[in-house]
Coordinates of C-alpha atoms in Angstrom, one line a residue:
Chain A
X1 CA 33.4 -38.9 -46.4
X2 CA 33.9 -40.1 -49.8
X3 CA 37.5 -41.2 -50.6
X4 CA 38.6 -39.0 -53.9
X5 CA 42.3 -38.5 -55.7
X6 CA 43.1 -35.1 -57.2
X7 CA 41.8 -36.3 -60.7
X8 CA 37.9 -37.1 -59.1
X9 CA 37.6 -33.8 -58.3
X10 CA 39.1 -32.3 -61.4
X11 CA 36.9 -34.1 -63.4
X12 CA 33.4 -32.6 -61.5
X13 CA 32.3 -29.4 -62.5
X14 CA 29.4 -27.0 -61.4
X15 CA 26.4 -28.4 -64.7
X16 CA 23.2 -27.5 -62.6
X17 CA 24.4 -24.8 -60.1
X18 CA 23.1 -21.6 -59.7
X19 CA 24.6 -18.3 -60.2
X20 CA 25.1 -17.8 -56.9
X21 CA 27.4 -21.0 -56.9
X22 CA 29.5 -20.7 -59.8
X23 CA 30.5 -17.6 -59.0
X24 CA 31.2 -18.6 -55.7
X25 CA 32.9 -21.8 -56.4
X26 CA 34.7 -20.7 -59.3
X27 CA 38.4 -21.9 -59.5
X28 CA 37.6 -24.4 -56.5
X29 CA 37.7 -28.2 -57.1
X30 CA 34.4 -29.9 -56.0
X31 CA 34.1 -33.7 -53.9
X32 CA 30.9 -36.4 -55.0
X33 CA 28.7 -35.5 -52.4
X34 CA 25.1 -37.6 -51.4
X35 CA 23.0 -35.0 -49.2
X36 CA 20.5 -37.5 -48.8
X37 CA 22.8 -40.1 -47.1
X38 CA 24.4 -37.3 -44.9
X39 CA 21.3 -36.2 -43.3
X40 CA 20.5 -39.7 -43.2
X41 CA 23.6 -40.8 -41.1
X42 CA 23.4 -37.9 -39.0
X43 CA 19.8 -38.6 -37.9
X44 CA 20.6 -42.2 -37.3
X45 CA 23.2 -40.8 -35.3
X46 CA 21.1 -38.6 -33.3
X47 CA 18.5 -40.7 -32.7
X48 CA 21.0 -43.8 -31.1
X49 CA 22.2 -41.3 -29.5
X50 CA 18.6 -39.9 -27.8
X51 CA 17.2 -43.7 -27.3
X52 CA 20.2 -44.4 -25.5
X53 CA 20.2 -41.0 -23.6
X54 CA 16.7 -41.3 -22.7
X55 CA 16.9 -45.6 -21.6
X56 CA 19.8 -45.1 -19.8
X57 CA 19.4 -41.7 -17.7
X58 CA 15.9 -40.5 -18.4
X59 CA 14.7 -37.6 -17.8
X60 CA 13.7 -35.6 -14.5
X61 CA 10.0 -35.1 -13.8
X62 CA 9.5 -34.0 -9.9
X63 CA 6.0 -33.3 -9.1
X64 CA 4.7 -30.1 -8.0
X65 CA 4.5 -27.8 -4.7
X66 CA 1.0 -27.2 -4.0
X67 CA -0.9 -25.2 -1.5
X68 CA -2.6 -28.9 0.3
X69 CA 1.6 -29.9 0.8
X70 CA 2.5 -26.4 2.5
X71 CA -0.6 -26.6 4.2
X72 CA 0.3 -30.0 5.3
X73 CA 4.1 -29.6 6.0
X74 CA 4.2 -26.2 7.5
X75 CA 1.1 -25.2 8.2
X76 CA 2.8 -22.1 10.3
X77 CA 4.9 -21.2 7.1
X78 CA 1.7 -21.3 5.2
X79 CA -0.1 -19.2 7.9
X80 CA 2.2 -16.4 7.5
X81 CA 2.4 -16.7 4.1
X82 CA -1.5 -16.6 4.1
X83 CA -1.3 -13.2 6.2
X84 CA 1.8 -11.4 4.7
X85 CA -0.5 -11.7 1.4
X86 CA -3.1 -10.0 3.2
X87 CA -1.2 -7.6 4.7
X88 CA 0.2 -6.5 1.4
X89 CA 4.0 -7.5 3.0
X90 CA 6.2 -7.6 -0.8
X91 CA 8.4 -9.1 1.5
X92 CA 6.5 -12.0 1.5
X93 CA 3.7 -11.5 -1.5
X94 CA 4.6 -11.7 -4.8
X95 CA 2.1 -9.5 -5.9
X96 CA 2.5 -7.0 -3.5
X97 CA 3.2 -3.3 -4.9
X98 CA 4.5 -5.2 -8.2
X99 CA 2.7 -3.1 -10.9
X100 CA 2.0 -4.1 -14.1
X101 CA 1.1 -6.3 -15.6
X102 CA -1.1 -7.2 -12.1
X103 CA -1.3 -3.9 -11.2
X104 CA -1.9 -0.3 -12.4
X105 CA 0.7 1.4 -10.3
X106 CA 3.7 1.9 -12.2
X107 CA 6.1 3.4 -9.3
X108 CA 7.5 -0.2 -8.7
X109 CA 8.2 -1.7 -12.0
X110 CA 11.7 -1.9 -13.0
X111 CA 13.1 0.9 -14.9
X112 CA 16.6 1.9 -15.6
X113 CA 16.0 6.0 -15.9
X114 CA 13.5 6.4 -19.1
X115 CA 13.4 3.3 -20.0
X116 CA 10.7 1.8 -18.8
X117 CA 9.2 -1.0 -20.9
X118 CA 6.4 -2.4 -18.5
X119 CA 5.1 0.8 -18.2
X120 CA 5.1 1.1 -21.4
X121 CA 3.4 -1.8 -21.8
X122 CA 1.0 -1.2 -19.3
X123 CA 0.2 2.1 -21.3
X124 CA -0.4 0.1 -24.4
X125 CA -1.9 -3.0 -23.3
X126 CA -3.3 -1.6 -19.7
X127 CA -3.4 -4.4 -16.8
X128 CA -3.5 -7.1 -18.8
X129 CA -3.5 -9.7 -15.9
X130 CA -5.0 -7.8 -12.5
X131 CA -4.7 -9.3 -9.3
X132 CA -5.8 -7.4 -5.9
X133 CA -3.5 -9.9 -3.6
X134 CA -5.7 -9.5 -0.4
X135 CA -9.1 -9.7 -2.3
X136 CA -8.2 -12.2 -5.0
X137 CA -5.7 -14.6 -2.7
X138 CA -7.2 -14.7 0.5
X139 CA -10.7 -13.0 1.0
X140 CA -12.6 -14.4 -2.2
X141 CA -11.2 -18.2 -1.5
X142 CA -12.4 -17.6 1.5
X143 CA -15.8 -16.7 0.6
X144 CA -16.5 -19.1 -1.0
X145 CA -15.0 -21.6 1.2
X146 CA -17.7 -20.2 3.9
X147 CA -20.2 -21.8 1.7
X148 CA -19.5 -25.0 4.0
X149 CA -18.6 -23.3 7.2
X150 CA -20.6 -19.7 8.1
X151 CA -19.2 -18.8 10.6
X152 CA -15.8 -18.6 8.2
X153 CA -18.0 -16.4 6.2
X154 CA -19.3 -14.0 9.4
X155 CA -15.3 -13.6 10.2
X156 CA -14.6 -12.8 6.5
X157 CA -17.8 -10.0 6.2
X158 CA -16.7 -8.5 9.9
X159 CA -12.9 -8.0 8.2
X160 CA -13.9 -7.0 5.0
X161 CA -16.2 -3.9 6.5
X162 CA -13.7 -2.8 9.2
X163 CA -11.5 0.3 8.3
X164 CA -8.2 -0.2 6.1
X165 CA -6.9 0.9 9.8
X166 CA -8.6 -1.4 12.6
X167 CA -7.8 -4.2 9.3
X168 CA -4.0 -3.0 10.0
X169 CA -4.2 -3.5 13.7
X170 CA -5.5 -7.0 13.6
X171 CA -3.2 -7.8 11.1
X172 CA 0.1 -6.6 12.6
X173 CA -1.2 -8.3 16.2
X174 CA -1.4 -11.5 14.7
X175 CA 1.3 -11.5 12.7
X176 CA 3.6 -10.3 15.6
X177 CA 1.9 -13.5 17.6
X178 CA 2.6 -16.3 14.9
X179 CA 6.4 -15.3 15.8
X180 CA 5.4 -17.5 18.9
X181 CA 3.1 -19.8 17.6
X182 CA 3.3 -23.7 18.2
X183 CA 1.9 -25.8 15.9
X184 CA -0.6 -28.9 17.3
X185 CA -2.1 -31.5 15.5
X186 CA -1.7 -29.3 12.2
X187 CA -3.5 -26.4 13.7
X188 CA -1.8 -23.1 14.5
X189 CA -1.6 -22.1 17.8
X190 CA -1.6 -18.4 18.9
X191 CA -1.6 -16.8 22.0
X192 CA -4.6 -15.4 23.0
X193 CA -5.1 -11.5 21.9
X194 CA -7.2 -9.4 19.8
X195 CA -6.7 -10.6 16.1
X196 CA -10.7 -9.7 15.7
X197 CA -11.5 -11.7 12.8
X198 CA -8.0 -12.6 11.4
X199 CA -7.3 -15.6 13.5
X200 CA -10.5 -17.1 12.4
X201 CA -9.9 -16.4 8.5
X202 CA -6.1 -17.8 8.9
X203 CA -7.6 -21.1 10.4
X204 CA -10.1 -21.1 7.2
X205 CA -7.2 -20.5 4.7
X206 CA -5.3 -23.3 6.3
X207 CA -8.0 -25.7 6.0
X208 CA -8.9 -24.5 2.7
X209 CA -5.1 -25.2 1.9
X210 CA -5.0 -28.6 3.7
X211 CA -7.7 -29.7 1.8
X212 CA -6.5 -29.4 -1.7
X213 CA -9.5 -26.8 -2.6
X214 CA -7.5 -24.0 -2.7
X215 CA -6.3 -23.5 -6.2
X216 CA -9.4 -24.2 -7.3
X217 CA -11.2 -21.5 -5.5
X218 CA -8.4 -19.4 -7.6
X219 CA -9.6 -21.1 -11.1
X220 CA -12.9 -20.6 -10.6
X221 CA -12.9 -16.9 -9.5
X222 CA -13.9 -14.4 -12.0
X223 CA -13.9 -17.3 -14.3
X224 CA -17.3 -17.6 -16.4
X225 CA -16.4 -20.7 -18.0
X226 CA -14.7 -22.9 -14.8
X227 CA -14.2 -25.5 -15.1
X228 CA -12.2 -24.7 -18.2
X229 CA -9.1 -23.2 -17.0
X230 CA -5.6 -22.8 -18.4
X231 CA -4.1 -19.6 -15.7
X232 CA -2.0 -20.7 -13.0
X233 CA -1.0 -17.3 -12.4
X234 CA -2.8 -17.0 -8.8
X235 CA -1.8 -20.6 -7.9
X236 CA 1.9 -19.8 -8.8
X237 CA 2.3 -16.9 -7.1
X238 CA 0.5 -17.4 -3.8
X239 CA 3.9 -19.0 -2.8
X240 CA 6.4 -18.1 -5.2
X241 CA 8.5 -15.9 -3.0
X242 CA 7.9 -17.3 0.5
X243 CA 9.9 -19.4 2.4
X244 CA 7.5 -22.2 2.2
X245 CA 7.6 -22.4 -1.2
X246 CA 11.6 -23.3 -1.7
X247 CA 11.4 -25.1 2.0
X248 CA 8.5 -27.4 0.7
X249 CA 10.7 -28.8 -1.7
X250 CA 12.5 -30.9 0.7
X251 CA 11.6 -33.9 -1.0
X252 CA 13.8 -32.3 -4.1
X253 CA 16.9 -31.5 -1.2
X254 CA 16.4 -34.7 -0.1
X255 CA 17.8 -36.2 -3.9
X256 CA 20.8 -34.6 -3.2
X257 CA 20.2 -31.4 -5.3
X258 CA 19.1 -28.0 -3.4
X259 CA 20.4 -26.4 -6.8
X260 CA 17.7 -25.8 -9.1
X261 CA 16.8 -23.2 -11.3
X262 CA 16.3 -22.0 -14.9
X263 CA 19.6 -23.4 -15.8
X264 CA 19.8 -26.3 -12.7
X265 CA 17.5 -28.9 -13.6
X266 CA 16.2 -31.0 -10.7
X267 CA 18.6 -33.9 -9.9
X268 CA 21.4 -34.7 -11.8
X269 CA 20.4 -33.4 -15.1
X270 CA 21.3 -30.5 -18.0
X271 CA 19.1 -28.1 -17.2
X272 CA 18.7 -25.2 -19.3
X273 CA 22.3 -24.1 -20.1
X274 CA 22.0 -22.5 -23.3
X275 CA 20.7 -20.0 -21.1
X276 CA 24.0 -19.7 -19.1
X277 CA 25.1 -16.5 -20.5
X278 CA 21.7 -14.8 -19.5
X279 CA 21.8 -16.1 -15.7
X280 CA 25.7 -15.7 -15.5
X281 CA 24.8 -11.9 -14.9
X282 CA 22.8 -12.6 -11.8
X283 CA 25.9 -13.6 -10.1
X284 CA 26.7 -9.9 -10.6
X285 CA 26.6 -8.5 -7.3
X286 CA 26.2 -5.4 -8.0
X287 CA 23.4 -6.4 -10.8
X288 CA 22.2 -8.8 -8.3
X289 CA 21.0 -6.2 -5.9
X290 CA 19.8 -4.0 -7.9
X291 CA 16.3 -3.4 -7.5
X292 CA 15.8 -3.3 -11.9
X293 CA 18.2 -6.5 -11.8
X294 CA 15.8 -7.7 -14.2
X295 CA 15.9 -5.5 -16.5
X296 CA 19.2 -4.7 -16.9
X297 CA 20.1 -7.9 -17.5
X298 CA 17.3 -8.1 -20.5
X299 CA 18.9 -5.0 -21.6
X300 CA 22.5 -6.6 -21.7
X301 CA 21.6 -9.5 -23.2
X302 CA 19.4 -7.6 -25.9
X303 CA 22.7 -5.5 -27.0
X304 CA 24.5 -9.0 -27.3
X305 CA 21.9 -10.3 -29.3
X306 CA 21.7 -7.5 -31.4
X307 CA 25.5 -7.2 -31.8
X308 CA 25.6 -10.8 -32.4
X309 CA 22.8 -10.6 -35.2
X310 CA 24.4 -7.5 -37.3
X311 CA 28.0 -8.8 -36.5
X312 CA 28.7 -8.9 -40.2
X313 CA 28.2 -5.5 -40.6
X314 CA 30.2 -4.7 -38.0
X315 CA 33.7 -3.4 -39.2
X316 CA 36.7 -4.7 -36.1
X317 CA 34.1 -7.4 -35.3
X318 CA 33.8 -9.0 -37.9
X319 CA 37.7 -9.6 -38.9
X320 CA 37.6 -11.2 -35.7
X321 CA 37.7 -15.1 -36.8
X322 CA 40.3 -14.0 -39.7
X323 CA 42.5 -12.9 -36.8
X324 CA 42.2 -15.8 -34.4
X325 CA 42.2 -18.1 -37.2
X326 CA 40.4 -21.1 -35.8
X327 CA 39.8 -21.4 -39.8
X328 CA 42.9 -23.0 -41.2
X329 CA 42.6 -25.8 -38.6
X330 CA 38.8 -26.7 -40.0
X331 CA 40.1 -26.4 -43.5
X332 CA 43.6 -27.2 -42.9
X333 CA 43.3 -29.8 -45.8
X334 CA 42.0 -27.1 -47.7
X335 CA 45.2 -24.9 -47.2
X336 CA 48.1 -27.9 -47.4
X337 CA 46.1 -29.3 -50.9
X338 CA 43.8 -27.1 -52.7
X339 CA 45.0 -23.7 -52.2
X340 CA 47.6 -22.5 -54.1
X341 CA 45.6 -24.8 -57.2
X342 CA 42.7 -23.0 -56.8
X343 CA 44.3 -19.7 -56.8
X344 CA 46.1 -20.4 -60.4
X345 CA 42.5 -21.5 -61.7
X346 CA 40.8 -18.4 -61.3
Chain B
X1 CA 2.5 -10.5 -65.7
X2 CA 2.1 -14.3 -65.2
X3 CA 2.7 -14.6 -61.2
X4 CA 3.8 -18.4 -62.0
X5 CA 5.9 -17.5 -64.5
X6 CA 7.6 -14.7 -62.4
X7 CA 7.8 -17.6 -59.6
X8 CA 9.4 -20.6 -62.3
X9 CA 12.6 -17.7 -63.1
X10 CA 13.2 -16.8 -59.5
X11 CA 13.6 -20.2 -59.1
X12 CA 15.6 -21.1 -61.4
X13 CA 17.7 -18.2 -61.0
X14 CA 17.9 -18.7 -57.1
X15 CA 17.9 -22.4 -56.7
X16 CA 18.4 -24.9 -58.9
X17 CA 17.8 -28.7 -58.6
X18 CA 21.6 -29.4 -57.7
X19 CA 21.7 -26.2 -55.2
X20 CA 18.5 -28.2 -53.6
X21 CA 19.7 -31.1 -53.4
X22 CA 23.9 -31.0 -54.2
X23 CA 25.3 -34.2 -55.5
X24 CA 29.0 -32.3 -55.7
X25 CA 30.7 -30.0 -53.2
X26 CA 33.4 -27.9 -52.5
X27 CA 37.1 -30.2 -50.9
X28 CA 36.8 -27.7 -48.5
X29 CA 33.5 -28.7 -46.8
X30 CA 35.5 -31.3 -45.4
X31 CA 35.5 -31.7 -41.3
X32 CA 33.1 -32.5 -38.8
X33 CA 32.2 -28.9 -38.0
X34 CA 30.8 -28.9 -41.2
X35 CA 28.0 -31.6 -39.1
X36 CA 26.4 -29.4 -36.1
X37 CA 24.3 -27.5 -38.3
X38 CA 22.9 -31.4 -39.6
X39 CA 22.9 -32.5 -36.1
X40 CA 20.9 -29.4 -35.0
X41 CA 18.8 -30.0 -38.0
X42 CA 17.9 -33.5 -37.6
X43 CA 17.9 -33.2 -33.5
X44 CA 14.9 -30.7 -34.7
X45 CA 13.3 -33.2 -36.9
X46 CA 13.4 -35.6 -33.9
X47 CA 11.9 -33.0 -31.4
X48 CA 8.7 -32.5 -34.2
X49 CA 8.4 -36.6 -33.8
X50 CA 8.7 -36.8 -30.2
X51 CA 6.8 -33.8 -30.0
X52 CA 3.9 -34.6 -32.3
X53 CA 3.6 -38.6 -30.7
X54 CA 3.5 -36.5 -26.8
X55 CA 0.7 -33.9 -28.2
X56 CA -1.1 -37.0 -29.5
X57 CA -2.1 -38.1 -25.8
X58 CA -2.3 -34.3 -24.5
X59 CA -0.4 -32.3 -22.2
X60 CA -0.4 -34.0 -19.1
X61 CA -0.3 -38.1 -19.5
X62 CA 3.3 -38.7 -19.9
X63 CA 3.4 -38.4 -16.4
X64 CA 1.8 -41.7 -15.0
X65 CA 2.0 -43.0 -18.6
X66 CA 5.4 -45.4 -19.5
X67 CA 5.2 -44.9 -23.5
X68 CA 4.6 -41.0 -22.6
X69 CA 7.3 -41.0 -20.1
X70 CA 9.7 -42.6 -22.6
X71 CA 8.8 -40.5 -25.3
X72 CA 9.5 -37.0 -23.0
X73 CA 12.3 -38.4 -22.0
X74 CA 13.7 -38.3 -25.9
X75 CA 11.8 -35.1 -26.0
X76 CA 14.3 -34.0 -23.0
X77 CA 17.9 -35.2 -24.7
X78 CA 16.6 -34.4 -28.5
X79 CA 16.1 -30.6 -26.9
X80 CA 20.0 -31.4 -25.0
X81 CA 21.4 -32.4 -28.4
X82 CA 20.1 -29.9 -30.5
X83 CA 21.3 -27.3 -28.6
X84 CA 24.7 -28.6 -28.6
X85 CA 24.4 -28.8 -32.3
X86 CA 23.1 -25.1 -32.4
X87 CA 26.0 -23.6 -30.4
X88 CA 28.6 -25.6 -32.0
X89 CA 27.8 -24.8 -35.1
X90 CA 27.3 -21.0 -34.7
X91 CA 30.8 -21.1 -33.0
X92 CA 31.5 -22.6 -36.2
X93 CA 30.6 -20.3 -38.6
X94 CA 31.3 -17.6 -36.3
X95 CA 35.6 -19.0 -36.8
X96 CA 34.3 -19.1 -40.2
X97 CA 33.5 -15.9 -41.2
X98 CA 30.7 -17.6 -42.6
X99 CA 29.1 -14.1 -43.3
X100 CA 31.8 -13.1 -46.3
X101 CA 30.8 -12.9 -49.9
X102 CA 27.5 -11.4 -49.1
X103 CA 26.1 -14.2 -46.6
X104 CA 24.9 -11.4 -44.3
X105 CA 21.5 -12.6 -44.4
X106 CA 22.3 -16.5 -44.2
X107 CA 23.8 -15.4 -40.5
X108 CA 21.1 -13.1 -39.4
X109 CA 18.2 -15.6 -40.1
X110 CA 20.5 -17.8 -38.3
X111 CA 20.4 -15.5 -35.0
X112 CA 16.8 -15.2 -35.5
X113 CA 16.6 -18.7 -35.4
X114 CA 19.1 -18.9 -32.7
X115 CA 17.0 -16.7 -30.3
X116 CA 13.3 -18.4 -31.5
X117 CA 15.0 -21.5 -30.5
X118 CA 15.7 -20.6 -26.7
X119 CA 12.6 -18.8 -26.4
X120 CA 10.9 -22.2 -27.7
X121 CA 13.3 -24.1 -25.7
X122 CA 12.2 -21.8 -22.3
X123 CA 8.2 -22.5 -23.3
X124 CA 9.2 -25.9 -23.4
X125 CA 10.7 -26.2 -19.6
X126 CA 7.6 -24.0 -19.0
X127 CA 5.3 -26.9 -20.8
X128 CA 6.5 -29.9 -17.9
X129 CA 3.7 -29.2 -15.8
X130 CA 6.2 -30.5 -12.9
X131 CA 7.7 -28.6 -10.2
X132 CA 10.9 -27.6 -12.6
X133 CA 8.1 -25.9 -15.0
X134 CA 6.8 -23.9 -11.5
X135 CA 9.6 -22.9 -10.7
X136 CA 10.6 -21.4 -13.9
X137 CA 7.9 -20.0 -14.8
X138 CA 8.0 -17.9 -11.3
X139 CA 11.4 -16.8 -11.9
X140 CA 11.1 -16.3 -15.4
X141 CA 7.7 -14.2 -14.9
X142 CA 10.2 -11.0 -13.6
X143 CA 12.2 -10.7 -16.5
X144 CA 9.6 -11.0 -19.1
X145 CA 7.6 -8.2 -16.9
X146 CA 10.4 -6.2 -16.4
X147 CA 11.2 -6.3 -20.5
X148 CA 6.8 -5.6 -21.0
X149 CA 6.7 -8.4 -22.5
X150 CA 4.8 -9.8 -19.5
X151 CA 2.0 -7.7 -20.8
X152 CA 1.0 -10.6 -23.4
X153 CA 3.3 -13.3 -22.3
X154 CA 2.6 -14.8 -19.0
X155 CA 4.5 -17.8 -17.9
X156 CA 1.9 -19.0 -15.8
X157 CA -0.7 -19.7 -18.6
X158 CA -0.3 -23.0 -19.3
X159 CA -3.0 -22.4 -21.9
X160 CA -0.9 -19.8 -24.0
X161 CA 2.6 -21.9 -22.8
X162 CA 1.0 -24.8 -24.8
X163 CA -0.2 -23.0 -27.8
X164 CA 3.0 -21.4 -28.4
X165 CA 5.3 -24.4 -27.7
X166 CA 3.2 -26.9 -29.6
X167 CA 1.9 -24.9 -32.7
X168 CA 3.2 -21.0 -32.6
X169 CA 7.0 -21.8 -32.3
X170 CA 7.6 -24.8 -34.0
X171 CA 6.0 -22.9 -37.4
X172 CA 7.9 -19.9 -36.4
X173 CA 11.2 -22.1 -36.3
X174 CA 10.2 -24.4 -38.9
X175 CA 10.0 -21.8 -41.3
X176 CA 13.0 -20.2 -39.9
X177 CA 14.9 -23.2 -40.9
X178 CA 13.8 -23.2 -44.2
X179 CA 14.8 -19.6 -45.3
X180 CA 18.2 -20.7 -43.6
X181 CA 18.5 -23.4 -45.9
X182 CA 17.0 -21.9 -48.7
X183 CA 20.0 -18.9 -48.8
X184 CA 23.0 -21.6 -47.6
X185 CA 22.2 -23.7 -50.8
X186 CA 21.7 -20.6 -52.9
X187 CA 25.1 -19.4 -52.2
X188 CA 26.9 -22.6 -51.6
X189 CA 29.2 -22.5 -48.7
X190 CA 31.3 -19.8 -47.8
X191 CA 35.3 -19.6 -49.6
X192 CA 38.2 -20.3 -47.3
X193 CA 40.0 -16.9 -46.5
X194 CA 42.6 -15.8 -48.9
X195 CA 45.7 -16.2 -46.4

């Protein structure tokens, strides 16, 4: 701040500003000012400010949950994950019966009555990102991971010709028996019964998984220029809503934080929480539960956005901060010095 | 009509050298709330610099890297501070009324910038190719579906993550700022209210 008397400012006047500015400023006293130096001193500011911030507590930087740790660290979590995907369970695949943009069927995506903007989407842009969860998660990997085992590959072709039916019966039988299953030497142990293929196929995924191949059996399907690769959108979601996904990230419960989030960053750290007043509505319950939670929370925070962006047309609104007056305490030299001077100047 | 010509007037009569760069200025710009928009600024102009040194070595090797690491580490807080300098100064100029005397626009390119900000911000936590970035993206996937915007948006393309966050949004907030800038000197800073 530069230190000035009454007479400094008196003797500056407006020579060089714009129209906008004198008419603006008329009447008002003026200060030196040096722009240059004040961004100057603010960025040195800043940047002691980020060095120190960075040397001092760095910055987070976890590694990822893959397939091979799952695989690894519970292979019976992984197992079931494996054949709720193939059974088409939402419960446990994150694809299942979504709709767009993975799928064509529009009687799941979120909606609040008309409004339905992924349909709408989906009618403008079709299915921009398809994925078949049983084919594209769990049969194709597998084919190609029969490559080095055939009889993997026999198992696959026997399920993949059965009827959606006798596919069913295997399915739920198994599924029922990993309820009981032990877990020996990494291997998943069943009790005997008639799984027809699906026992076979669930060892081959859990290999494939344990072996660290198994994203990359997703990057290279349908993928004409693999190894060139960019989409992690079958890697990401193979877990992304089963248990094993949050439960393999013991190593991140085990520094103290089970918190995470889009606002919780891992450990000790600021996470995202600009975005506070968008999450805040998830702790709605009644939003929450909702099964188009989703979108009516974009749809709240749209209307705030807009009301925030045409707030000074807004008549009520925008007399807000001359009610509250928050004003006269920034410019509170401003209204003991200046004021009444500037008035009789005009 | 001479298109340079046309160009030299509305530049003289919209900014002139002193609005550009002011060497005087109102008594009352006079408090530190007048800095969050300057701290936001220049927390921006560290975010290019840290972001332009991380994309000089790619999108991956500031992970097993010590110069990387250190440099997404000032990435991390230049992204903390700059928000903090974003909010605080549009609670500023919200107590402000800084929209009076026919700043209207000044405030709604400032919203603009506002929301292109946290979008970059989100593509950003997306970009860490760590388990914080998975998570996110996983979580963040449903809402962008749910709004269509999922359509040609997918948080799990690293491919398009990158592209926005390294080239798309920093030109689309880079030339946000600039219009900001451009109508806060043309019209000088707003009056104090008339109590």
């Amino acid at each position: 701040m530069n230190v000035r008397t009454t007479e400094d400012v008196r003797a500056l006047d407006l020579l060089g500003a714009g129209p906008r500015a004198r008419e603006n400023l008329r009447g008002v006293p003026l200060k030196p000012y040096d722009l240059l130096r004040e961004g100057i001193v603010v960025f040195g500011f800043v940047l002691i400010l980020v060095v120190v911030l960075s040397i001092v507590l760095k910055a987070p930087d976890y590694p990822t949950v893959n397939a091979e740790n799952v695989a690894t660290m519970q292979p019976l979590a992984f197992v079931q994950t494996a054949a709720g995907i193939l059974a088409q369970d939402s419960d446990i695949s994150a694809v299942a019966d979504y709709g767009p943009p993975y799928g064509a069927d529009t009687s799941a995506a979120e909606h609040i009555g008309p409004i339905a903007p992924a349909a709408w989407a989906k009618d403008i842009f079709g299915v921009t990102r398809p994925i078949d969860p049983p084919r594209d998660l769990i049969i194709r990997p597998l084919q190609r991971a029969a490559a080095l085992d055939p009889a993997l590959g026999l198992a696959v072709d026997r399920y993949a010709s059965a009827t959606a039916q006798q596919q069913g019966v295997w399915l739920a039988a198994y599924r029922k028996a990993l309820s009981t299953a032990t877990v020996s030497k990494g291997d998943v142990v069943v009790a005997p019964g008639d799984y027809g293929p699906v026992a076979r196929m669930m060892d081959g995924m859990l290999r494939l998984g344990r072996s660290g191949l198994l994203e990359g059996a997703f990057a290279a399907d349908d993928n004409r220029y693999y190894p060139y690769s960019f989409d992690l959108t079958k890697a990401l979601l193979f877990f992304s809503i089963a248990s094993p996904y949050t439960d393999s990230a013991t190593h991140l419960q085990q520094l103290g934080n089970p918190q995470w989030g889009i606002v919780h960053e891992t450990g000790n750290y600021p996470g995202a929480w600009w975005l506070d007043a968008y999450q805040v509505w998830y702790e709605v319950p009644a939003i929450a539960d909702a099964d188009n939670a989703d979108l009516i929370v974009v749809g709240i925070m749209t209307v705030l956005f807009v009301v925030l962006l045409v707030l000074p047309l807004i008549p009520g609104l925008r007399r807000i901060p001359h009610g509250v007056k928050v004003y006269r305490l920034i410019w509170r030299d401003w209204y003991r010095t200046y004021a009444a001077e500037a008035r009789s100047r005009e | 009509m001479n298109l340079t010509t046309s160009a030299q007037r509305a530049l003289k009569r919209n900014l002139t050298l002193e609005d550009a760069l002011p060497t005087r200025m109102p008594v009352y710009v006079d408090s530190v709330a007048y800095l969050f928009g300057a701290t936001a600024l220049m927390s921006f102009l560290l975010l290019v610099v840290t972001g332009v040194l991380l994309a000089l070595g790619g999108p991956f090797w500031y992970h097993t890297n010590s110069v990387g690491r250190f440099l997404d580490d000032a990435h991390f807080w230049s992204v903390q501070v700059f928000f903090a300098g974003l909010i605080a100064h549009l609670a500023t100029k919200f107590f402000l009324g800084a929209w009076r005397g026919g700043r209207w626009a000044t405030w709604m390119v400032g919203a603009l910038l506002f929301a292109s900000g946290i979008f970059t911000g989100l593509t950003g936590y997306l970009l860490q190719t760590n388990w914080d970035s998975q998570w996110i993206a996983t979580q963040a996937k449903d809402a962008m579906n749910a709004a269509g915007i999922g359509a040609i948006f997918n948080t799990m393309d690293v491919g398009q993550v990158l592209m926005l966050h390294a080239v798309v949004m920093p030109l689309v907030v880079g030339a946000g700022i600039g219009v900001h800038l451009f109508l806060i000197r043309r019209d000088s800073p707003v009056r104090p209210y008339e109590d």
